[in-house]
Coordinates of C-alpha atoms in Angstrom, one line a residue:
M15 CA 0.0 0.0 0.0
Q16 CA 1.4 3.4 -1.0
E17 CA 0.7 6.5 1.0
Q18 CA 1.2 10.1 0.2
L19 CA 2.6 11.9 3.2
A20 CA 2.0 15.6 3.9
K21 CA 3.0 18.0 6.5
V22 CA 1.7 17.5 10.0
E23 CA -2.0 18.6 10.1
G24 CA -4.2 18.9 13.2
A25 CA -4.2 16.6 16.2
V26 CA -5.9 13.6 17.7
V27 CA -7.2 14.6 21.1
Y28 CA -8.5 12.6 24.1
W29 CA -8.6 13.1 27.8
T30 CA -9.0 11.8 31.3
A31 CA -11.5 14.1 32.9
R32 CA -11.7 14.5 36.7
L33 CA -13.2 16.8 39.3
T34 CA -12.5 20.4 38.4
D35 CA -12.7 23.8 40.1
L36 CA -15.8 25.4 38.5
T37 CA -14.9 29.0 39.4
K38 CA -11.3 28.8 38.2
L39 CA -12.3 27.1 34.9
K40 CA -15.1 29.6 34.2
A41 CA -12.6 32.5 34.7
A42 CA -9.9 30.9 32.5
W43 CA -12.3 30.1 29.7
S44 CA -13.9 33.5 29.9
K45 CA -10.5 35.1 29.2
L46 CA -10.3 33.0 26.1
G47 CA -13.8 34.0 25.0
Y48 CA -15.4 30.7 25.8
G49 CA -16.9 31.4 29.2
S50 CA -20.5 31.0 28.0
M51 CA -19.7 27.3 27.3
V52 CA -19.0 26.6 30.9
P53 CA -22.2 25.5 32.6
A54 CA -23.6 27.8 35.3
K55 CA -23.6 26.7 39.0
R56 CA -26.4 24.2 39.5
S57 CA -29.4 25.1 41.7
G58 CA -29.4 24.1 45.3
L59 CA -32.0 21.4 44.8
Q60 CA -30.1 19.9 41.9
L61 CA -27.0 19.8 44.0
M62 CA -28.8 18.2 46.9
R63 CA -30.3 15.6 44.6
D64 CA -26.9 14.7 43.2
A65 CA -25.4 14.6 46.7
L66 CA -28.1 12.1 47.8
M67 CA -27.6 10.0 44.7
M68 CA -23.9 9.8 45.4
E69 CA -24.3 9.0 49.1
F70 CA -27.0 6.4 48.4
P71 CA -26.0 4.6 45.2
S72 CA -28.1 1.7 43.8
N73 CA -26.7 -1.5 45.2
G74 CA -29.0 -4.3 44.0
S75 CA -32.3 -2.5 44.7
P76 CA -32.9 0.7 42.8
R77 CA -32.6 4.0 44.7
L78 CA -35.0 6.7 43.7
V79 CA -34.8 10.4 44.7
R80 CA -38.3 11.9 45.0
K81 CA -39.6 15.4 45.8
M82 CA -41.4 15.9 49.0
K83 CA -44.2 18.3 49.8
G84 CA -42.9 21.8 50.1
G85 CA -40.6 21.9 47.1
N86 CA -37.3 22.1 48.8
A87 CA -37.2 18.6 50.3
L88 CA -36.2 15.3 48.8
A89 CA -36.4 11.7 49.9
V90 CA -34.3 8.7 49.0
V91 CA -36.5 5.7 48.4
I92 CA -35.6 2.0 47.9
E93 CA -37.7 0.2 45.3
N94 CA -38.3 -3.4 46.1
K95 CA -40.0 -5.3 43.2
E96 CA -42.3 -8.1 44.4
D97 CA -44.5 -10.6 42.6
T98 CA -47.7 -8.7 42.7
D99 CA -46.6 -5.1 43.5
N100 CA -43.6 -2.9 44.2
R101 CA -42.8 -1.8 47.7
Y102 CA -41.1 1.5 48.5
T103 CA -39.1 2.3 51.6
T104 CA -37.8 5.8 52.5
V105 CA -34.2 5.6 53.8
Q106 CA -33.2 9.3 53.9
K107 CA -34.9 12.7 53.9
A108 CA -33.2 16.0 53.2
K109 CA -34.4 19.6 53.3
L110 CA -32.5 22.5 51.9
L111 CA -32.6 25.6 54.1
K112 CA -32.3 29.2 52.9
D113 CA -28.7 29.5 54.2
G114 CA -27.6 26.5 52.0
S115 CA -27.5 24.1 54.9
I116 CA -29.2 20.7 54.7
E117 CA -31.4 19.3 57.3
T118 CA -31.4 15.5 57.2
D119 CA -33.5 12.7 58.7
P120 CA -31.9 10.5 60.0
P121 CA -29.1 13.0 60.8
T122 CA -25.9 12.7 58.7
V123 CA -23.2 15.2 57.8
L124 CA -22.1 13.3 54.7
V125 CA -24.8 14.8 52.4
Q126 CA -23.9 18.3 53.4
G127 CA -20.2 17.6 52.7
R128 CA -21.0 16.3 49.2
Y129 CA -23.3 19.2 48.6
D130 CA -20.6 21.8 49.5
S131 CA -18.0 20.1 47.4
M132 CA -20.2 19.9 44.3
A133 CA -21.3 23.6 44.7
T134 CA -17.9 24.8 43.6
T135 CA -16.7 21.9 41.3
M136 CA -17.6 20.2 38.0
P137 CA -17.6 16.4 37.9
G138 CA -15.4 14.6 35.4
S139 CA -18.4 13.7 33.2
A140 CA -19.3 17.4 32.9
V141 CA -15.7 18.4 32.1
G142 CA -15.6 15.7 29.3
N143 CA -18.9 17.0 27.8
L144 CA -17.4 20.6 27.9
L145 CA -14.3 19.4 26.0
I146 CA -16.5 17.7 23.4
R147 CA -18.4 21.0 22.9
A148 CA -15.1 22.8 22.4
V149 CA -14.0 20.2 19.8
R150 CA -17.2 20.6 17.8
H151 CA -17.1 24.4 18.1
L152 CA -13.6 24.3 16.6
S153 CA -14.8 22.1 13.7
G154 CA -13.4 18.9 15.1
V155 CA -14.8 15.4 14.4
T156 CA -15.3 12.2 16.4
L157 CA -13.0 9.5 15.2
R158 CA -14.7 6.6 17.0
N159 CA -18.4 5.7 16.9
T160 CA -18.5 5.4 20.7
G161 CA -16.7 8.7 21.2
G162 CA -13.7 9.4 23.4
I163 CA -11.2 10.1 20.5
Y164 CA -11.4 13.2 18.4
W165 CA -9.6 15.1 15.7
V166 CA -9.1 18.9 15.7
P167 CA -8.2 20.6 12.4
P168 CA -5.2 22.9 12.2
E169 CA -7.3 26.1 12.3
G170 CA -8.6 25.3 15.8
L171 CA -5.7 23.5 17.3
D172 CA -4.0 26.5 19.0
R173 CA -7.3 27.5 20.5
F174 CA -8.0 24.0 21.7
R175 CA -4.6 23.7 23.3
L176 CA -5.2 26.9 25.4
L177 CA -8.6 25.6 26.5
A178 CA -7.1 22.2 27.4
E179 CA -4.4 23.9 29.4
A180 CA -7.0 25.8 31.3
V181 CA -8.9 22.6 32.1
E182 CA -5.7 20.9 33.4
E183 CA -4.8 23.9 35.5
S184 CA -8.3 23.9 37.1
G185 CA -8.3 20.4 38.4
G186 CA -6.9 16.9 38.0
S187 CA -7.8 16.3 34.3
T188 CA -5.3 15.4 31.7
V189 CA -5.8 16.3 28.0
Y190 CA -3.7 14.5 25.4
L191 CA -2.8 16.0 22.0
M192 CA -1.0 14.0 19.3
A193 CA -0.1 15.8 16.2
T194 CA -1.1 13.9 13.1
Q195 CA 0.8 13.1 9.9
F196 CA -1.9 13.7 7.4
D197 CA -1.5 10.5 5.3
D198 CA -4.1 8.6 3.4
K199 CA -5.3 6.7 6.5
T200 CA -5.7 9.8 8.6
A201 CA -7.7 11.4 5.8
E202 CA -9.9 8.4 5.7
A203 CA -10.5 8.4 9.4
V204 CA -11.3 12.1 9.4
K205 CA -13.7 11.7 6.4
D206 CA -15.5 8.8 8.0
G207 CA -15.8 10.9 11.2
L208 CA -17.4 13.8 9.4
E209 CA -19.8 11.5 7.5
A210 CA -20.9 9.8 10.7
E211 CA -21.5 13.2 12.4
V212 CA -23.5 14.6 9.4
R213 CA -25.6 11.4 9.1
A214 CA -26.5 11.4 12.8
T215 CA -27.2 15.2 13.0
A216 CA -29.2 15.1 9.7
S217 CA -31.2 12.1 10.8
A218 CA -32.2 13.9 14.1
I219 CA -33.1 17.1 12.3
I220 CA -35.2 15.3 9.6
E221 CA -37.1 13.4 12.3
Q222 CA -37.9 16.7 14.1
L223 CA -39.1 18.2 10.8
A224 CA -41.3 15.2 10.0
S225 CA -43.0 15.4 13.4
G226 CA -45.4 18.1 12.2
E227 CA -45.0 20.0 15.4
L228 CA -42.6 22.7 14.3
G229 CA -43.6 26.2 13.4
Q230 CA -41.8 28.4 10.8
K231 CA -39.3 29.8 13.3
A232 CA -38.3 26.3 14.4
I233 CA -38.0 25.1 10.8
D234 CA -35.7 28.0 10.0
G235 CA -33.6 27.1 13.0
R236 CA -33.1 23.6 11.5
R237 CA -32.1 25.2 8.2
T238 CA -29.5 27.2 10.1
R239 CA -28.1 24.0 11.6
A240 CA -28.0 22.5 8.1
N241 CA -26.1 25.5 6.8
K242 CA -23.5 25.1 9.6
L243 CA -23.1 21.5 8.6
L244 CA -22.5 22.6 5.0
D245 CA -20.0 25.2 6.1
K246 CA -18.1 22.6 8.1
T247 CA -18.2 20.2 5.1
R248 CA -16.7 22.9 2.8
K249 CA -13.8 23.3 5.3
Y250 CA -13.1 19.6 5.2
E251 CA -13.4 19.5 1.4
A252 CA -10.6 22.1 1.2
L253 CA -8.6 20.2 3.8
L254 CA -9.0 16.8 2.1
G255 CA -8.8 18.2 -1.4
T256 CA -12.0 16.4 -2.6
V257 CA -15.7 17.0 -3.0
L258 CA -17.7 15.1 -0.3
S259 CA -20.7 14.4 -2.5
E260 CA -22.3 11.9 -0.2
V261 CA -22.1 14.3 2.8
R262 CA -23.6 17.1 0.7
A263 CA -26.4 14.8 -0.4
T264 CA -27.2 14.0 3.2
I265 CA -27.4 17.7 4.1
E266 CA -29.6 18.4 1.1
Q267 CA -32.2 16.0 2.5
I268 CA -32.7 18.4 5.4
E269 CA -33.9 21.1 3.0
V270 CA -36.2 18.6 1.4
A271 CA -37.7 17.8 4.8
A272 CA -37.9 21.5 5.7
V273 CA -39.9 22.2 2.6
A274 CA -42.2 19.3 3.3
A275 CA -42.6 20.6 6.9
E276 CA -43.5 24.1 5.6
L277 CA -46.1 22.7 3.3
A278 CA -47.7 20.6 6.0
S279 CA -47.8 23.5 8.4
Q280 CA -49.4 25.8 5.7
A281 CA -52.0 23.1 5.0
G282 CA -52.8 22.8 8.7
E283 CA -53.3 26.6 8.9
N284 CA -55.6 26.6 5.8
V285 CA -57.8 23.8 7.4
A286 CA -58.0 25.8 10.6

């Protein structure tokens, strides 16, 4: 097999994401112009729910967290499945007070400790999702169907490197960047990644358009997303030096679905 080697282009990126200081990360990404991507601090009730789920994980019997009367109280319930019915047993109650403290029954300080920790941090899963958003914003693609390995093109690599450094400095995460020699196999992997992304996104958009539930503003919004896919495709065509006809054809199906959705919407208005 013969391969045509080119200069180093872009990088394969992946990471091990861990607990991260939310305030520090927000400040660092804001300086880079990406602060809006960092999720806002979760509400007190959301934090208390997560704290309870961490403190009372499912071990055999499912653990459920349910709202109690009053709106600011939650209960951890064990679900026991029996032959004729399900039985529920409450094992912990927690009430969030105005000062941010948690009143528990039976008493425990562990829920408060987890709550306080999560109030100022991001879990590793959220950090990973944030990095995925950054990759996509910088026109990167997923190289593996199950995720976890991505490719960032040359134009976005410097920016991604700065964002990754900010993530590492804000917690225990490690982000790996491996510069790629843009040979035939790399080009094939990148092309396959783009095709998979476009197929998945287009399929979801077309399904939404076919639902018959979208108004004109929502339909136009789907068109905007299709145009962004087309812009990304053009970038990759320039990078790969080829026209991606199949990708373009997939994107064109969105417009077909959009026109059909408009006609269906207009027909419904005329009947009304």
